[in-house]
Short mmCIF file of C-alpha atoms in Angstrom, two decimals:
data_model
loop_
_atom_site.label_atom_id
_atom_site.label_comp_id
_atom_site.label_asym_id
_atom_site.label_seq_id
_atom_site.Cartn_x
_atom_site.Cartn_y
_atom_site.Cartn_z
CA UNK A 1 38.67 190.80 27.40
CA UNK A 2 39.61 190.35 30.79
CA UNK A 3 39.03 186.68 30.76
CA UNK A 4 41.48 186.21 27.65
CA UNK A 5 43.70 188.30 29.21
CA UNK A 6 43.71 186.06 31.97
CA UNK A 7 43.95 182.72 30.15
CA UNK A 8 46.80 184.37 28.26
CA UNK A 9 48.59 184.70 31.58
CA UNK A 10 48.05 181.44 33.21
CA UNK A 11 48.90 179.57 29.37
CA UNK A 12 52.51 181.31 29.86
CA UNK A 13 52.95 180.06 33.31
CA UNK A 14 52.39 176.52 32.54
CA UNK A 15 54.71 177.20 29.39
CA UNK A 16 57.18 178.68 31.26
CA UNK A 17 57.25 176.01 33.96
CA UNK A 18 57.17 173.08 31.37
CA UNK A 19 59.93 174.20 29.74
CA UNK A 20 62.45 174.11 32.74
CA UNK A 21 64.95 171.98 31.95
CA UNK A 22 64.29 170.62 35.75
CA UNK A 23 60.70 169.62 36.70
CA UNK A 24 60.93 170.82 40.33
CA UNK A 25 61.99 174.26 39.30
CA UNK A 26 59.17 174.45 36.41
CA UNK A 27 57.01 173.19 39.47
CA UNK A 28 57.94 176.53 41.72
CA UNK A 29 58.17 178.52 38.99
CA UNK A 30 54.37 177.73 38.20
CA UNK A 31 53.04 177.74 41.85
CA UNK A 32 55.11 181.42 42.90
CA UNK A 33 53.70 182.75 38.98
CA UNK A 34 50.08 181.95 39.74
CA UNK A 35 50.57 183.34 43.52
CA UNK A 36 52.00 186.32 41.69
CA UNK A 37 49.21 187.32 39.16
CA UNK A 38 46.94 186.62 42.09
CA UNK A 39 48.61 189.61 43.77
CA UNK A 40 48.86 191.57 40.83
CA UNK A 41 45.87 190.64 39.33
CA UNK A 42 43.10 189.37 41.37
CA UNK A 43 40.93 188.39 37.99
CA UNK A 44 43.61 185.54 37.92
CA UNK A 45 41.97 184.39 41.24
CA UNK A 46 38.59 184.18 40.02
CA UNK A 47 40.09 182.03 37.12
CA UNK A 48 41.77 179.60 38.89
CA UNK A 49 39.18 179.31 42.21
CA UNK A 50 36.24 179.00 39.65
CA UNK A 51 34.50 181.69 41.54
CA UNK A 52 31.63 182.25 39.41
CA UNK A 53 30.67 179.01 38.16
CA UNK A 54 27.77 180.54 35.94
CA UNK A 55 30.02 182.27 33.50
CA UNK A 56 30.75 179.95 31.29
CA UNK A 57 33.93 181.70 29.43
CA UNK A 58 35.71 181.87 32.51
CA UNK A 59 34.76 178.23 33.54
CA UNK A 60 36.52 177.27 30.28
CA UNK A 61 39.61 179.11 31.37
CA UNK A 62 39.37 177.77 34.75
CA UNK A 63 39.48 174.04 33.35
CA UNK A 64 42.24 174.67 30.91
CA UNK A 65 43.94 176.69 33.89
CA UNK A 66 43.69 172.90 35.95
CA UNK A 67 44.36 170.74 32.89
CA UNK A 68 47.89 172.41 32.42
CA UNK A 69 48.25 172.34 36.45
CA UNK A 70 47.85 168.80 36.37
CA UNK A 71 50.25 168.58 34.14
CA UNK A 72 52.88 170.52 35.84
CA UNK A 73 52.11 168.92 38.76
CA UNK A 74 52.69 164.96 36.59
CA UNK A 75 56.00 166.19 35.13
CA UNK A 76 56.71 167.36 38.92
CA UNK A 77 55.75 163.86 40.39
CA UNK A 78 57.14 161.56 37.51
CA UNK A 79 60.85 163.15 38.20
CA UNK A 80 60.26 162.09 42.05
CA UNK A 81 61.02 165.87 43.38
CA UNK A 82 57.01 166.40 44.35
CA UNK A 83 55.23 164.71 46.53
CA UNK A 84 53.25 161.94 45.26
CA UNK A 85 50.55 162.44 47.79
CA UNK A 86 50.14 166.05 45.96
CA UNK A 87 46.73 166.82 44.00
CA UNK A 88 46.16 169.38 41.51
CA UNK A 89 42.91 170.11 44.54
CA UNK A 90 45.83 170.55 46.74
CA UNK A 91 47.20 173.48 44.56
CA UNK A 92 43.60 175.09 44.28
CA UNK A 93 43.75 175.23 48.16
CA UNK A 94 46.86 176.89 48.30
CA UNK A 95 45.97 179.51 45.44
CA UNK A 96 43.05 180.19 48.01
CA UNK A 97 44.70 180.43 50.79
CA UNK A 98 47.25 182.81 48.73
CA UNK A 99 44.38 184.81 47.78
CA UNK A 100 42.86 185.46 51.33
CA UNK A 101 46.69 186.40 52.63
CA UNK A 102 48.03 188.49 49.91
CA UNK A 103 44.40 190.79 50.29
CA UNK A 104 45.34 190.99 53.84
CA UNK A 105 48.90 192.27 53.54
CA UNK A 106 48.61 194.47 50.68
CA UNK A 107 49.04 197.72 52.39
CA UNK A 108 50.89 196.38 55.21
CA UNK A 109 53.24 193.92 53.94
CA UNK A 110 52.46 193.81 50.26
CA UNK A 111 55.40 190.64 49.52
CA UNK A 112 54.88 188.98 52.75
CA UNK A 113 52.58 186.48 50.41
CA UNK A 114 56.13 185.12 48.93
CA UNK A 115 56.97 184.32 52.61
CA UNK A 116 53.97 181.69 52.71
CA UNK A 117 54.49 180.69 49.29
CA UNK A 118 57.69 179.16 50.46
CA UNK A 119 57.12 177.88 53.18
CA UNK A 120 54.35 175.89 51.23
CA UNK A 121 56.65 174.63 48.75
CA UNK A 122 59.09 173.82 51.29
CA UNK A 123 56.46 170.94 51.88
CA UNK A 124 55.87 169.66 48.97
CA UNK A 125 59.45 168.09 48.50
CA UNK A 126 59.16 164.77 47.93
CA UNK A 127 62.32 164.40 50.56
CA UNK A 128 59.52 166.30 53.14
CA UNK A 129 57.11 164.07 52.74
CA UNK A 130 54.94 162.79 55.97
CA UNK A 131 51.79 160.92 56.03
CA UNK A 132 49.10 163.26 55.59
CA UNK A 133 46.29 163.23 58.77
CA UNK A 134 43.42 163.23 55.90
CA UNK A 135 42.70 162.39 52.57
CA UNK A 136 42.95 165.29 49.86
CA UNK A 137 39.73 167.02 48.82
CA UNK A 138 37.51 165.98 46.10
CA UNK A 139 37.04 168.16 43.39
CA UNK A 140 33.86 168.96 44.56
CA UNK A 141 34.50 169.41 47.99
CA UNK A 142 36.93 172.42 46.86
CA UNK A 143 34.49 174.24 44.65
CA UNK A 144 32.37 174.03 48.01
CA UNK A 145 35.29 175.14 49.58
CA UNK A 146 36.24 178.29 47.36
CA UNK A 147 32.24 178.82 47.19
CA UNK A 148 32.37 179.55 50.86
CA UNK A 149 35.75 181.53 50.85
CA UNK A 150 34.02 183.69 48.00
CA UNK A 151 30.58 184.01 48.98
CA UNK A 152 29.30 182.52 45.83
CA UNK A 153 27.32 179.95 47.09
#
């Protein structure tokens, strides 16, 4: 039940965001609504991380949550507004690093999450773009990655 509810939620936000009319907005919109139900329900993080790779109904979720990232993400790219440096990896890192920060402010600072949030967008504008100092992480490198942040390894 929990895992439906969960796809349920992260199906809307990739509808919602494809059906912007502009593909950088759909972009944010998708990004800030996954770094939302993170917040507000941190199921949605052990959807989208992959934390527990044994389970196989939420693994499905998990891949259909990255198949309609990527194409968010494409959409974002082919209009030229994201960076085309940016990897659907690259949004898994930032849902995890969302994750860590938003259970660290909860009591204190429970929307100070939206503050990093936009800063990280800020950075993905294609206008921002620099050349990276290393090459984006393999998909396996970031299931290694969220295995460590989760202690599921």
């Amino acid at each position: 039940m929990v895992t439906e509810l969960a796809a349920g939620r992260l199906d809307e936000a990739a509808r919602q965001a494809l059906a912007h009319d502009d593909a950088w907005d759909g972009f944010t919109h998708y990004v800030e609504k996954l770094c939302e139900l993170q917040v507000t329900d941190p199921a949605i993080s052990d959807v989208v991380t992959g934390r527990y790779p044994d389970a196989t109904l939420l693994m499905a979720v998990c891949e259909r949550s990255h198949a309609a990232a990527a194409r968010v993400i494409e959409r974002a790219q082919q209009a030229g507004a994201l960076r085309p440096d940016f990897t659907r990896e690259d949004l898994l890192f930032i849902l995890g690093t969302n994750a860590l920060l938003s259970r660290a402010v909860k009591d204190t600072a429970p929307d100070a999450w939206r503050r990093g949030v936009a800063f990280t967008l800020d950075g993905q504008r294609t206008e921002a773009a620099h050349p990276l100092p290393a090459a984006p992480l393999t998909a396996q490198q970031v299931n290694q990655v969220m295995a460590n942040l989760t202690g599921t390894q």
